[in-house]
Every structure is written in structure tokens, then in C-alpha cells.
PDB file of C-alpha atoms in Angstrom:
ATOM      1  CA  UNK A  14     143.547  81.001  69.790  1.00 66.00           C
ATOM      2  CA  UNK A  15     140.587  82.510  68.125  1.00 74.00           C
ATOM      3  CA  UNK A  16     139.197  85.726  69.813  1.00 76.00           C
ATOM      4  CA  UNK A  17     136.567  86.771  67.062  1.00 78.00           C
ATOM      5  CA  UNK A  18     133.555  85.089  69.175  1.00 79.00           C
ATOM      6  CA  UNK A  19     135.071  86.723  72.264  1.00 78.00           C
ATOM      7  CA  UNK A  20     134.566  90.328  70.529  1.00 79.00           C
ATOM      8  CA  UNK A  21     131.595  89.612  69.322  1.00 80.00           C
ATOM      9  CA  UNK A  22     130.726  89.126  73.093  1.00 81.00           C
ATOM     10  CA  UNK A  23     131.882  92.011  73.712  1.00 80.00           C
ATOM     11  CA  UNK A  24     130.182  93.639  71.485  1.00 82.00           C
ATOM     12  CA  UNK A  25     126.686  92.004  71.791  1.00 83.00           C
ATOM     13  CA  UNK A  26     127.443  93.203  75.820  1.00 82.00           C
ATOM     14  CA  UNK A  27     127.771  97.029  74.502  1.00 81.00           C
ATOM     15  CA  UNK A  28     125.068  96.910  72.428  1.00 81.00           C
ATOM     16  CA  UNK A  29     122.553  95.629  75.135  1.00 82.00           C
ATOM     17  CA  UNK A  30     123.608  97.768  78.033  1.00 76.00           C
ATOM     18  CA  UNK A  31     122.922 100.697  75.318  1.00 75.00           C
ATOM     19  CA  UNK A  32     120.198  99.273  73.892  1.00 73.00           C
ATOM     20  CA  UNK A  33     118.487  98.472  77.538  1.00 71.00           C
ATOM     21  CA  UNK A  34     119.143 101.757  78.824  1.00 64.00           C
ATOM     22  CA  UNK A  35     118.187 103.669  76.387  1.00 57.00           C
ATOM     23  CA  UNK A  36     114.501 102.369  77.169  1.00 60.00           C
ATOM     24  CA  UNK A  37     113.827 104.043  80.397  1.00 57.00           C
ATOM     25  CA  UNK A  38     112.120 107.385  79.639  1.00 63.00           C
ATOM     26  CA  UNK A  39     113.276 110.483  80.099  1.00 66.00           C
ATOM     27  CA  UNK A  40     110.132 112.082  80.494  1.00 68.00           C
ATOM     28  CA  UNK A  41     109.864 110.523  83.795  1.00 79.00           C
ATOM     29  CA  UNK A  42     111.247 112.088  86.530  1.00 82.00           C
ATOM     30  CA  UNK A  43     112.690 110.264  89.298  1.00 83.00           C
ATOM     31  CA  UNK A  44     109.639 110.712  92.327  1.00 90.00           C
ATOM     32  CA  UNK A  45     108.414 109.054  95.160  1.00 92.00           C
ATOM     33  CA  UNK A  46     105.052 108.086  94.014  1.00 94.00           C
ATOM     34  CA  UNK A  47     101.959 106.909  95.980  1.00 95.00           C
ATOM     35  CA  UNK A  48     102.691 103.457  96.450  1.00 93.00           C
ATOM     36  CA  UNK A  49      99.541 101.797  95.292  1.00 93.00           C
ATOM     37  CA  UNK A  50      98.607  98.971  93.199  1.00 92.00           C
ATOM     38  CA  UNK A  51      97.150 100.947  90.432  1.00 91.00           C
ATOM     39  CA  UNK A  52      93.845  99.963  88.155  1.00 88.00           C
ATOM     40  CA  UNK A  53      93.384  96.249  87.656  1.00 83.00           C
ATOM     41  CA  UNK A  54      93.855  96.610  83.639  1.00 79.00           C
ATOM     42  CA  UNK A  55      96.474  99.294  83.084  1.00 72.00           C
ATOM     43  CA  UNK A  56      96.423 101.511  79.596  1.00 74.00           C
ATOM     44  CA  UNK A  57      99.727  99.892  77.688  1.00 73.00           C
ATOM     45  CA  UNK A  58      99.760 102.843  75.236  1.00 76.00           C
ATOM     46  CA  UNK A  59     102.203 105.733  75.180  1.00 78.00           C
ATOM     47  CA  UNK A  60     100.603 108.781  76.944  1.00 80.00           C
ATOM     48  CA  UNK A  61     100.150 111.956  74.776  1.00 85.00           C
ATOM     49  CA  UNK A  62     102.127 114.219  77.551  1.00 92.00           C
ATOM     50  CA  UNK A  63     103.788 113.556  81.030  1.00 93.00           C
ATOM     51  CA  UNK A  64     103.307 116.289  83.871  1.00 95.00           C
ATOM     52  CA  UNK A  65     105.843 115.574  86.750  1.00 95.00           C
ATOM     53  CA  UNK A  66     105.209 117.378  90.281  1.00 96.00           C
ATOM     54  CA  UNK A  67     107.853 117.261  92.880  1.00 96.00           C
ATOM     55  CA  UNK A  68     107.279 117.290  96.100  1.00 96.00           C
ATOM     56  CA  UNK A  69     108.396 120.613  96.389  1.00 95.00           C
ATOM     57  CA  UNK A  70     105.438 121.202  94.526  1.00 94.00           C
ATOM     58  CA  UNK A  71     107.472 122.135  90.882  1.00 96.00           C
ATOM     59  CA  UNK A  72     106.165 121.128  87.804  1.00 96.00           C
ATOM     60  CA  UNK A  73     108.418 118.645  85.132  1.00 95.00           C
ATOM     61  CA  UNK A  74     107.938 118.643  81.746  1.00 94.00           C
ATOM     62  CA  UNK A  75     110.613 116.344  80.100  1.00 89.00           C
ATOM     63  CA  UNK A  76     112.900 117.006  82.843  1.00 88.00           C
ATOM     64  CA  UNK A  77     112.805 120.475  82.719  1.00 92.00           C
ATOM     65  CA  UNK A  78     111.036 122.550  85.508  1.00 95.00           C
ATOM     66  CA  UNK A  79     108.434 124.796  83.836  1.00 96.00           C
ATOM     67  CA  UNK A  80     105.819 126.733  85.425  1.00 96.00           C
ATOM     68  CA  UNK A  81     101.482 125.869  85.360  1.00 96.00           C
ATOM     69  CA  UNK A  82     101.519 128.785  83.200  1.00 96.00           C
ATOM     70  CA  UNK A  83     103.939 126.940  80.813  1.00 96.00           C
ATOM     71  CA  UNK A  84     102.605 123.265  81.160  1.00 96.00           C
ATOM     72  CA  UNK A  85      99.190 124.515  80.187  1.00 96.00           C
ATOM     73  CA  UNK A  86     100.108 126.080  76.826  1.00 96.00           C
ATOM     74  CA  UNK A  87     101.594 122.306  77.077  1.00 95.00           C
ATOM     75  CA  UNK A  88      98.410 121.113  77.310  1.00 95.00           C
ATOM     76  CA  UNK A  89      96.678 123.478  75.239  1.00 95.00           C
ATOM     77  CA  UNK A  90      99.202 122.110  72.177  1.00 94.00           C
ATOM     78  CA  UNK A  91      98.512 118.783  73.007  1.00 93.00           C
ATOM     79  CA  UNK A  92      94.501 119.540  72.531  1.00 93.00           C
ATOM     80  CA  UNK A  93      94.775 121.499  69.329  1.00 94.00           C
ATOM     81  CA  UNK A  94      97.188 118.583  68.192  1.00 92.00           C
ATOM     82  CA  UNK A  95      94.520 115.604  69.095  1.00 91.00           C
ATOM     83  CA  UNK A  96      91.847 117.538  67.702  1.00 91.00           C
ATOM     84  CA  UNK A  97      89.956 118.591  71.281  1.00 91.00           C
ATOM     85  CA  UNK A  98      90.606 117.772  74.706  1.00 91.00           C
ATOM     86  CA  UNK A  99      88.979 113.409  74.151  1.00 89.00           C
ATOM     87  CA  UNK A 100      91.981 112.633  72.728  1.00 88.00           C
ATOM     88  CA  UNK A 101      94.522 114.188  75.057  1.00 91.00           C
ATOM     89  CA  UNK A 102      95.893 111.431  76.974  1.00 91.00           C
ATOM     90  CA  UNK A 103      97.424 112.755  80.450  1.00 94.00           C
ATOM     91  CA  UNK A 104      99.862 111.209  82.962  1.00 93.00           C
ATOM     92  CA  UNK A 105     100.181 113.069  85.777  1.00 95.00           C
ATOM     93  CA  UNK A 106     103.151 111.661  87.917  1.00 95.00           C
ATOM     94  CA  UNK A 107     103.344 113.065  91.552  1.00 96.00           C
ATOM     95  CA  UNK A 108     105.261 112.690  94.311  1.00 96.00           C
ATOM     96  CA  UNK A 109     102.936 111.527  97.272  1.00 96.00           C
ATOM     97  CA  UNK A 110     104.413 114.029  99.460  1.00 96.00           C
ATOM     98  CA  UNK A 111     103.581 116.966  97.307  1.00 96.00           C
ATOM     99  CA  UNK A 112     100.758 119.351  98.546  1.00 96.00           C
ATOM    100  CA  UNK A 113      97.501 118.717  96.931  1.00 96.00           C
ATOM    101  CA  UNK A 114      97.513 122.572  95.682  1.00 95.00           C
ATOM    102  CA  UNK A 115      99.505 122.557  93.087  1.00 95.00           C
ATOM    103  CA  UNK A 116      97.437 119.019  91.635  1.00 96.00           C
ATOM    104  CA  UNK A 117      94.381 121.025  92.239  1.00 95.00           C
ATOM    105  CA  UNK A 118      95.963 124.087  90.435  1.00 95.00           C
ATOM    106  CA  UNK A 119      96.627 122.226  87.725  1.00 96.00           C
ATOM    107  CA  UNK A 120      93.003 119.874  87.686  1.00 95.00           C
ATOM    108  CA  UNK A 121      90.825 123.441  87.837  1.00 94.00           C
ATOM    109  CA  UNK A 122      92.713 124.927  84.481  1.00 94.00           C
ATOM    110  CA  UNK A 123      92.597 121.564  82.656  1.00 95.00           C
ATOM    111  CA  UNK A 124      89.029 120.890  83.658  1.00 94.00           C
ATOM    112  CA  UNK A 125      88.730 124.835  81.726  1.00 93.00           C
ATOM    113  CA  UNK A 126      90.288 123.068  78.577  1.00 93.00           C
ATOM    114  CA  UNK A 127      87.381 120.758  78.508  1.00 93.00           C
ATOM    115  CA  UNK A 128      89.739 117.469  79.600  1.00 93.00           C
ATOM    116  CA  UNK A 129      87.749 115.208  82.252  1.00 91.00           C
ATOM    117  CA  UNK A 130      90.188 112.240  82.125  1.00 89.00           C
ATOM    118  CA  UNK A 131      93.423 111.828  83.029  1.00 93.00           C
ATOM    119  CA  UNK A 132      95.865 109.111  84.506  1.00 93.00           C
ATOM    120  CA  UNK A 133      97.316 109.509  87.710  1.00 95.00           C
ATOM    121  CA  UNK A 134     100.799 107.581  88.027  1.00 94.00           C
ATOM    122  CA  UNK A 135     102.124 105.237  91.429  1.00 94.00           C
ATOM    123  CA  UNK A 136     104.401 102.417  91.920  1.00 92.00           C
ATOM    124  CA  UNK A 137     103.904  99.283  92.812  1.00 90.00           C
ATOM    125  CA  UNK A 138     104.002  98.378  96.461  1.00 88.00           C
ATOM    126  CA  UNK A 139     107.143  96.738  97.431  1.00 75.00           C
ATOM    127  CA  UNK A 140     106.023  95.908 100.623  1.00 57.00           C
ATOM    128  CA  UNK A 141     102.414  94.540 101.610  1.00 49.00           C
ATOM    129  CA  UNK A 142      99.837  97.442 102.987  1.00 46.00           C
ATOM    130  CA  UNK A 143     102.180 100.440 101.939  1.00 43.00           C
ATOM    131  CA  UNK A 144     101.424 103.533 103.578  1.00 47.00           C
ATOM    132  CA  UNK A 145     100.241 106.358 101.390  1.00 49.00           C
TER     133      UNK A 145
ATOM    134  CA  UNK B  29     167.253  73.954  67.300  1.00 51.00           C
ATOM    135  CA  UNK B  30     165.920  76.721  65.563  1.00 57.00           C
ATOM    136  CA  UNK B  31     166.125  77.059  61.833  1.00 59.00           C
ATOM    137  CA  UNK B  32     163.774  79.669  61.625  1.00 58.00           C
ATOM    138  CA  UNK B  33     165.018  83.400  60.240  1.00 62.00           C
ATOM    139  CA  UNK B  34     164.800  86.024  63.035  1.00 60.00           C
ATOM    140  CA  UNK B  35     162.282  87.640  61.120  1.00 57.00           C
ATOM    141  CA  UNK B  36     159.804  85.053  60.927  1.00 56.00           C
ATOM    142  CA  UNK B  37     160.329  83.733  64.639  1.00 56.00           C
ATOM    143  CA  UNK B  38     159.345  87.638  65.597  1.00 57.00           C
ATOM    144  CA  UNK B  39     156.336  87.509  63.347  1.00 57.00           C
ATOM    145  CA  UNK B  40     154.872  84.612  64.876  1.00 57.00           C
ATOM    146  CA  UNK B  41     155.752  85.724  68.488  1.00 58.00           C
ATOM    147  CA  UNK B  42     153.546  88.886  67.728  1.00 61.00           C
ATOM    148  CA  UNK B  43     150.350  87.025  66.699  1.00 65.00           C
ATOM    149  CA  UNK B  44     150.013  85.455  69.771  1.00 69.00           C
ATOM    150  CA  UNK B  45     146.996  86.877  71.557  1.00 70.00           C
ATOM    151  CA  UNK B  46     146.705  87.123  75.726  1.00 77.00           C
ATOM    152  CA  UNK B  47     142.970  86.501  76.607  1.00 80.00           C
ATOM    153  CA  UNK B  48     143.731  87.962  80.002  1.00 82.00           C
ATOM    154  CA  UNK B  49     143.407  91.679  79.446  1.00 81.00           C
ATOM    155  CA  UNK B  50     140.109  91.317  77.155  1.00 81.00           C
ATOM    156  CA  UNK B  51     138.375  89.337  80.350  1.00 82.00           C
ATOM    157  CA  UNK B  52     139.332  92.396  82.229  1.00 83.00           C
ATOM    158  CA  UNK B  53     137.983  94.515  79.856  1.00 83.00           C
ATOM    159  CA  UNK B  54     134.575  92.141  79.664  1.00 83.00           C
ATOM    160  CA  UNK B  55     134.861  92.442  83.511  1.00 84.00           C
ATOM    161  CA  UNK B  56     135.050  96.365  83.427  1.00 85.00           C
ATOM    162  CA  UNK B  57     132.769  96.808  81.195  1.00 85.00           C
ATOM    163  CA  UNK B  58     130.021  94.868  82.928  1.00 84.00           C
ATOM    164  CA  UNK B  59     130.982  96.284  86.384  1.00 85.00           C
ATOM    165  CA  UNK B  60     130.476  99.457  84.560  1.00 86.00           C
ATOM    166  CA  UNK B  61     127.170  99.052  83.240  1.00 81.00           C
ATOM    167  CA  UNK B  62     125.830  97.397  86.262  1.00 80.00           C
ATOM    168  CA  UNK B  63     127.289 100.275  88.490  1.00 81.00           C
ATOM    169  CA  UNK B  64     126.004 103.074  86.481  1.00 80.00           C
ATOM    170  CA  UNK B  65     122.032 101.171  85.777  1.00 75.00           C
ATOM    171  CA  UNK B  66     119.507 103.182  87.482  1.00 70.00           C
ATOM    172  CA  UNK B  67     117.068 101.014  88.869  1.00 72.00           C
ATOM    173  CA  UNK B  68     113.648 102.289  88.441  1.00 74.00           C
ATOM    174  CA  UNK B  69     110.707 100.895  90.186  1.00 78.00           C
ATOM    175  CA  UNK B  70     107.875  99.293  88.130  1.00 81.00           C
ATOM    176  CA  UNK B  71     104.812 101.710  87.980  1.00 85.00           C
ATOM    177  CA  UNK B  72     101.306 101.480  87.601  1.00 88.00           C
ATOM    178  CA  UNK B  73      98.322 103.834  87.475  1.00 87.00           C
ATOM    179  CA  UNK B  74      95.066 104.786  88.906  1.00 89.00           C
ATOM    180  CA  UNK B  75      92.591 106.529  86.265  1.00 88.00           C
ATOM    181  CA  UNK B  76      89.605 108.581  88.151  1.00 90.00           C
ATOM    182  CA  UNK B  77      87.653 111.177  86.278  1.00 88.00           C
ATOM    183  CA  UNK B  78      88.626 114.847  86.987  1.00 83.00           C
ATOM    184  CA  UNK B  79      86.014 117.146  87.778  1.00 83.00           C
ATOM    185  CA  UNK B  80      85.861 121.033  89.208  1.00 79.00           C
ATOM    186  CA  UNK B  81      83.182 122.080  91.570  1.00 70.00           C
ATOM    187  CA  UNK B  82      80.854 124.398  90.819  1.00 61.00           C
ATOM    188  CA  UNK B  83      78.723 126.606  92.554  1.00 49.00           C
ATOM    189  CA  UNK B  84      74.901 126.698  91.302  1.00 48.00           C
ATOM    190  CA  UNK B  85      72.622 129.889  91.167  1.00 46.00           C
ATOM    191  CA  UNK B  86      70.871 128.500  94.818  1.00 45.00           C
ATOM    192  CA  UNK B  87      74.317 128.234  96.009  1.00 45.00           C
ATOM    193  CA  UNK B  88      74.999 123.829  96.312  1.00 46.00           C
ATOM    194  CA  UNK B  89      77.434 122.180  94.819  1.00 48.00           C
ATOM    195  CA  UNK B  90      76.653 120.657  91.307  1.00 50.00           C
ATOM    196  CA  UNK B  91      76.867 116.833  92.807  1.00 49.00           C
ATOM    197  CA  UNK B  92      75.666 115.881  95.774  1.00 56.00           C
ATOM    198  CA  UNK B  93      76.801 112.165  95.685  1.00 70.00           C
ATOM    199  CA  UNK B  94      79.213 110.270  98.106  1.00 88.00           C
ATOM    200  CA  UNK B  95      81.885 112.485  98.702  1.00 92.00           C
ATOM    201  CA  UNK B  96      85.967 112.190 100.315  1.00 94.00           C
ATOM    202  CA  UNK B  97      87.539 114.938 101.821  1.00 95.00           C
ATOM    203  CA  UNK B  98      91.173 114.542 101.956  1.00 95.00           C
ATOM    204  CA  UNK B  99      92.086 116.984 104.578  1.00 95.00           C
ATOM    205  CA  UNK B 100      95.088 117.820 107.372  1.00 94.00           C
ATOM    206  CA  UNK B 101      93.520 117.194 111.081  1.00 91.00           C
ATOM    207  CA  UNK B 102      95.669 118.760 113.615  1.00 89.00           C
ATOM    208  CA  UNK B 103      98.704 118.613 111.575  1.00 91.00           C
ATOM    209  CA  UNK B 104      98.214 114.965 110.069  1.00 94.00           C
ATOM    210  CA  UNK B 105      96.475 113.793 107.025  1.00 95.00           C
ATOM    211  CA  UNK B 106      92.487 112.307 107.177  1.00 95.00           C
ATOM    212  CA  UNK B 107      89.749 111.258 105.708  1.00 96.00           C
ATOM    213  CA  UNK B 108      86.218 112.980 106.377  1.00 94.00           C
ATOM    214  CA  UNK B 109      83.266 110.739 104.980  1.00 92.00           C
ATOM    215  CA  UNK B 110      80.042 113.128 106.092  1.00 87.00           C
ATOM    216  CA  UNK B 111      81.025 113.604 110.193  1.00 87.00           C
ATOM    217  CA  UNK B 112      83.221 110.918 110.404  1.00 91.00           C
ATOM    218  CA  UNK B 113      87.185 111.069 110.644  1.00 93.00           C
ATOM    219  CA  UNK B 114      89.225 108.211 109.137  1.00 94.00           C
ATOM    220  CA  UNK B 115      92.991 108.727 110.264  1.00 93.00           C
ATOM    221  CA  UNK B 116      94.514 105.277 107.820  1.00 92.00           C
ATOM    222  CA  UNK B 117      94.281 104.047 104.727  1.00 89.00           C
ATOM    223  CA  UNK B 118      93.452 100.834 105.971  1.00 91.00           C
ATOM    224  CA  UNK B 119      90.598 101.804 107.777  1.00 93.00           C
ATOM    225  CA  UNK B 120      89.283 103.575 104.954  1.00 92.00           C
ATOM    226  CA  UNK B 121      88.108 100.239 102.938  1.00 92.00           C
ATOM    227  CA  UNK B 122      85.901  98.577 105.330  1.00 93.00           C
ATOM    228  CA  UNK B 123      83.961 101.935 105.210  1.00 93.00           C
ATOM    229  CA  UNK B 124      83.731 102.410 101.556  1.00 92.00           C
ATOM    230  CA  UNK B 125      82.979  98.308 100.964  1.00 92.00           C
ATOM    231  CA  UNK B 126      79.723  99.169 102.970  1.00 91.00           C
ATOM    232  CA  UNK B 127      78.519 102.332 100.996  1.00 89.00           C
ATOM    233  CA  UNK B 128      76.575 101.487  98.222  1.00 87.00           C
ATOM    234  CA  UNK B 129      78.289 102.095  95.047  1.00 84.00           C
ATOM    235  CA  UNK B 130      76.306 102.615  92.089  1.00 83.00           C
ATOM    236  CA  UNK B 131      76.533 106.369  92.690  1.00 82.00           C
ATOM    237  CA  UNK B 132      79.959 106.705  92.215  1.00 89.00           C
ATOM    238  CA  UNK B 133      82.378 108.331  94.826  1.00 92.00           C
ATOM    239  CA  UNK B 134      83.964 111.847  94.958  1.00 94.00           C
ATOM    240  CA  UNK B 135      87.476 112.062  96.328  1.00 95.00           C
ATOM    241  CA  UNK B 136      87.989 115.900  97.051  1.00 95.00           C
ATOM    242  CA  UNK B 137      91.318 117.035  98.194  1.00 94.00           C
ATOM    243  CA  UNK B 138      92.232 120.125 100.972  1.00 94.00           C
ATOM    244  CA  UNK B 139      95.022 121.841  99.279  1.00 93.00           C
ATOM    245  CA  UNK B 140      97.750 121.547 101.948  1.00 93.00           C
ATOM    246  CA  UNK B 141      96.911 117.638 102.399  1.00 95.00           C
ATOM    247  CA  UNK B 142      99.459 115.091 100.932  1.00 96.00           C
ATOM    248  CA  UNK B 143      99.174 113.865  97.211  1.00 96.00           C
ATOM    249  CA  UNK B 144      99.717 110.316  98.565  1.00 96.00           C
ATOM    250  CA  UNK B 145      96.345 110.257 100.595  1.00 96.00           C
ATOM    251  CA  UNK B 146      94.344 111.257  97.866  1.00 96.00           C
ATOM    252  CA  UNK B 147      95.482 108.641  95.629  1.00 96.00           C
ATOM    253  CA  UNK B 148      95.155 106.111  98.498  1.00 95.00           C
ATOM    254  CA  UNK B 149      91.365 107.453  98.979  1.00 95.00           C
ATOM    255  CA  UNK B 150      91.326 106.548  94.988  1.00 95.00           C
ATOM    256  CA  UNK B 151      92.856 103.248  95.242  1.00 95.00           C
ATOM    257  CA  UNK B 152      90.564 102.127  98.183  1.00 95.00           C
ATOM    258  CA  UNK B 153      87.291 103.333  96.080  1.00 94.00           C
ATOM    259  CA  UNK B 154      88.385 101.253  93.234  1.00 93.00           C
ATOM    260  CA  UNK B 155      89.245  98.121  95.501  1.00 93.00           C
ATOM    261  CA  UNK B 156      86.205  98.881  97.348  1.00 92.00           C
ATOM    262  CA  UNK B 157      84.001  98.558  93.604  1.00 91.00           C
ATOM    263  CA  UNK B 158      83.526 101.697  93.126  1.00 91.00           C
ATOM    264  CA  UNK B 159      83.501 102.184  89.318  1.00 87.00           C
ATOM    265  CA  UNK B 160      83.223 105.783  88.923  1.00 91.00           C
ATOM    266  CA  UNK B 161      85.927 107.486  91.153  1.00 93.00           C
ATOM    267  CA  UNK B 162      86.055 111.102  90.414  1.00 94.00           C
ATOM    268  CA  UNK B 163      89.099 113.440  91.260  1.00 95.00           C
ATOM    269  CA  UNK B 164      87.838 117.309  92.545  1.00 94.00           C
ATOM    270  CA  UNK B 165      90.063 119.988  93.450  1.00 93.00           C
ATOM    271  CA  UNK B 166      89.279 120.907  96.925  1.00 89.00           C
ATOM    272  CA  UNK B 167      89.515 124.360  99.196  1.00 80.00           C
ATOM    273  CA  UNK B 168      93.460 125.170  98.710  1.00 74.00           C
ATOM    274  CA  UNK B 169      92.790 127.618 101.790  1.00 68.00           C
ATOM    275  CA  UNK B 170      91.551 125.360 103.985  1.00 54.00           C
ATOM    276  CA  UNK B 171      94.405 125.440 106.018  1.00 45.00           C
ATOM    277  CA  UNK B 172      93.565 122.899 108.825  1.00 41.00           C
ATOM    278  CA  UNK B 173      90.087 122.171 109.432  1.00 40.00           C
ATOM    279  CA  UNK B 174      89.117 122.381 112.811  1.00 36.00           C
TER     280      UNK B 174
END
């Protein structure tokens, strides 16, 4: 019997699963966002840098914990790299349970970098009327 | 009867190839992957404006348009809109569909409130019609209105 086409399976099976999971972004941390349904036409493109909060309140920067301190020279790079604070492109992923401070920390020292616009991240609603 | 050499009837037995053990190892393998996939949960996102308050020379507010407060009431989340208290989300759309909406809305957020009601007070401005939904960073020592 011939087995080539049943290592090729095989194969084509490894190189998915690797291929396929290698696709989920590590830049995202795992949260509990807001479950909401988000804005009708969401921006497809690649955002510029991700700022995880926990709900613990710590900051996550490519799954590292870093402090505001840190994740605004973050920012600051990103602005001198885009050429001023319009082309910074922001996600800011928190958990819904974290305590407004630490968003409102964050929103007074970017608002001093000159950046107005930002995109706040939440997850679909698996269930109809999700509680925020 | 068997006129074969012994050498060439061993040859022959070796190229014979079981299937069983490479299903097993197709079967592993996809147990394996499906066992260790994380399943993430499809995400969206909401995209107000960001804006910090700031106090004038005469001592208001630069904006006095429709404003949110996203505050803790007794040890539970709310909405304030002017004197009124909203305690859910639901309730909260009804009352922004019937605010008119061309000057925007200001969601502003008590620093010890949860991140999720904020972003709820954004969602239901948006659903609402609201097209300019602005994000401002509220008292952080509020501690529990009144």
C-alpha cells in the first residue's frame, strides 16, 4: 500500500495547526473585555501599539507588565515614529472590571502628547443584552 | 511451496507497511492540537474621542455640552445624566435616544467606577446616534459620591 498521500496528510495537518496558531497575537492579552458590540464599521488595519490593563489595574505591553511611566515613553516612540501624535493609532484593551483610574491615568498623559483618538477594545456579546 | 531465497522472502516481509500506528499518530496529533488551541473570543471596538478637562481662568469647565458621569452609588456602578441616576445599561438608551444629539455627548468616568460601564455609556451613545462620543478622565478621588 502506498502511504505517501497519507504523509502528506500529515503533514498538510502540521503545517495548519502551526500555521493557524501562529495568527493569534501575542500582543493581546487574555482579558475580560466589556462585552459590547463595538462601532458599526470597525478599523481592519493593524494598530500602531496595544496597551493591555488588567483588572488589577496593571498595564501590558506585549505581554509584559510595564509601568504608565514605561508605556508612555511607549507612546512617546510611537509619536516620534509616525511623525506626531495623528498618526499614532492606539488600542487600548481593558478588562471591564478594571478601575477607571488607571484608564484615566493613562487618557490625561496621552491627551499631554497631543493624541485625541484612540480605540477602545470589547468582545462581542455572546449572549443578547450583556451586562457591562 | 516456496522457492524464494531466505533473503529475498525477508526483504519483502520488511516493506510491508501497517497503516494502524500512523492513524494513531494522525489521531494524536489532532487531539493534540485541538487540546492545546486557545479559543479566543472575536473582538470588536468602540472609537470615542479622548479629551482632558480643563479648568478656565472663571473657573468652568472648557465644554459645557451633554455630559455622563460614570460613578459608584453606594457601592454599585451608575450613571448620572444632570440630577438623574441611571442604575443599568439598559435603561441608559431610552434616555440618550431622547436627548438631542447634534452636540455630541461626554462620557466622564469616577476613577474607582468599573471600565465596563464606561464603555457601555459609549456603546449606548453610539446606538443612541450620537456621532461624537468623547472619552474624559473623571475625579479619580471621588470616592463614592453621595
Amino acid at each position: 500500500m502506498d502511504i505517501t498521500s497519507l504523509v502528506d496528510v500529515v503533514f498538510l495537518l502540521i503545517v495548519f495547526f502551526l500555521t493557524t496558531s501562529s495568527l493569534v497575537e501575542m500582543s493581546r492579552a487574555v482579558l475580560d473585555l466589556p462585552e459590547e458590540q463595538g462601532e458599526e464599521e470597525v478599523d481592519t488595519a493593524t494598530p500602531g501599539l496595544i496597551v493591555n490593563i488588567a483588572a488589577d489595574g496593571t498595564y501590558i505591553i506585549e505581554n509584559e507588565p510595564v509601568t504608565l511611566a514605561r508605556t508612555i515613553e511607549m507612546v512617546r516612540a510611537e509619536v516620534d515614529k509616525a511623525g506626531g501624535p495623528e498618526g499614532v493609532d492606539l488600542l487600548l484593551r481593558a478588562d471591564r472590571n478594571a478601575p477607571l483610574v488607571h484608564i484615566n491615568d493613562l487618557a490625561r498623559r496621552l491627551v499631554d502628547l497631543g493624541l485625541t483618538t484612540w480605540r477602545m477594545g470589547t468582545q462581542l456579546p455572546q449572549r443578547k443584552g450583556g451586562q457591562p | 511451496m516456496n522457492m524464494l531465497p531466505p533473503s529475498k522472502r525477508r526483504r519483502r516481509s520488511l516493506l510491508r507497511a501497517e497503516l494502524t500506528p500512523m492513524i494513531d499518530v494522525i489521531f494524536l496529533l489532532l487531539i493534540y492540537f485541538f487540546m492545546t488551541t486557545t479559543q479566543t473570543p472575536p473582538e470588536s471596538e468602540l472609537a470615542p474621542a479622548l479629551q482632558a478637562e480643563r479648568v478656565e481662568g472663571g473657573g468652568a469647565a472648557d465644554f459645557q455640552p451633554q455630559v455622563i458621569d460614570v460613578v459608584m452609588r453606594g457601592g454599585d456602578p451608575a450613571y448620572l445624566i444632570g440630577a438623574r441616576v441611571v442604575r443599568t445599561r439598559e435603561a441608559l438608551g431610552p434616555i440618550l435616544e431622547a436627548l438631542p444629539q447634534e452636540g455630541g455627548l461626554f462620557v466622564r468616568g469616577s476613577g474607582d467606577a468599573p471600565t465596563g460601564w464606561a464603555v457601555g455609556a459609549i456603546q449606548a451613545a453610539r446606538d443612541a446616534g450620537f456621532l461624537a462620543v468623547t472619552y474624559v478622565p473623571g475625579d479619580d478621588n471621588a470616592g463614592g459620591l453621595p
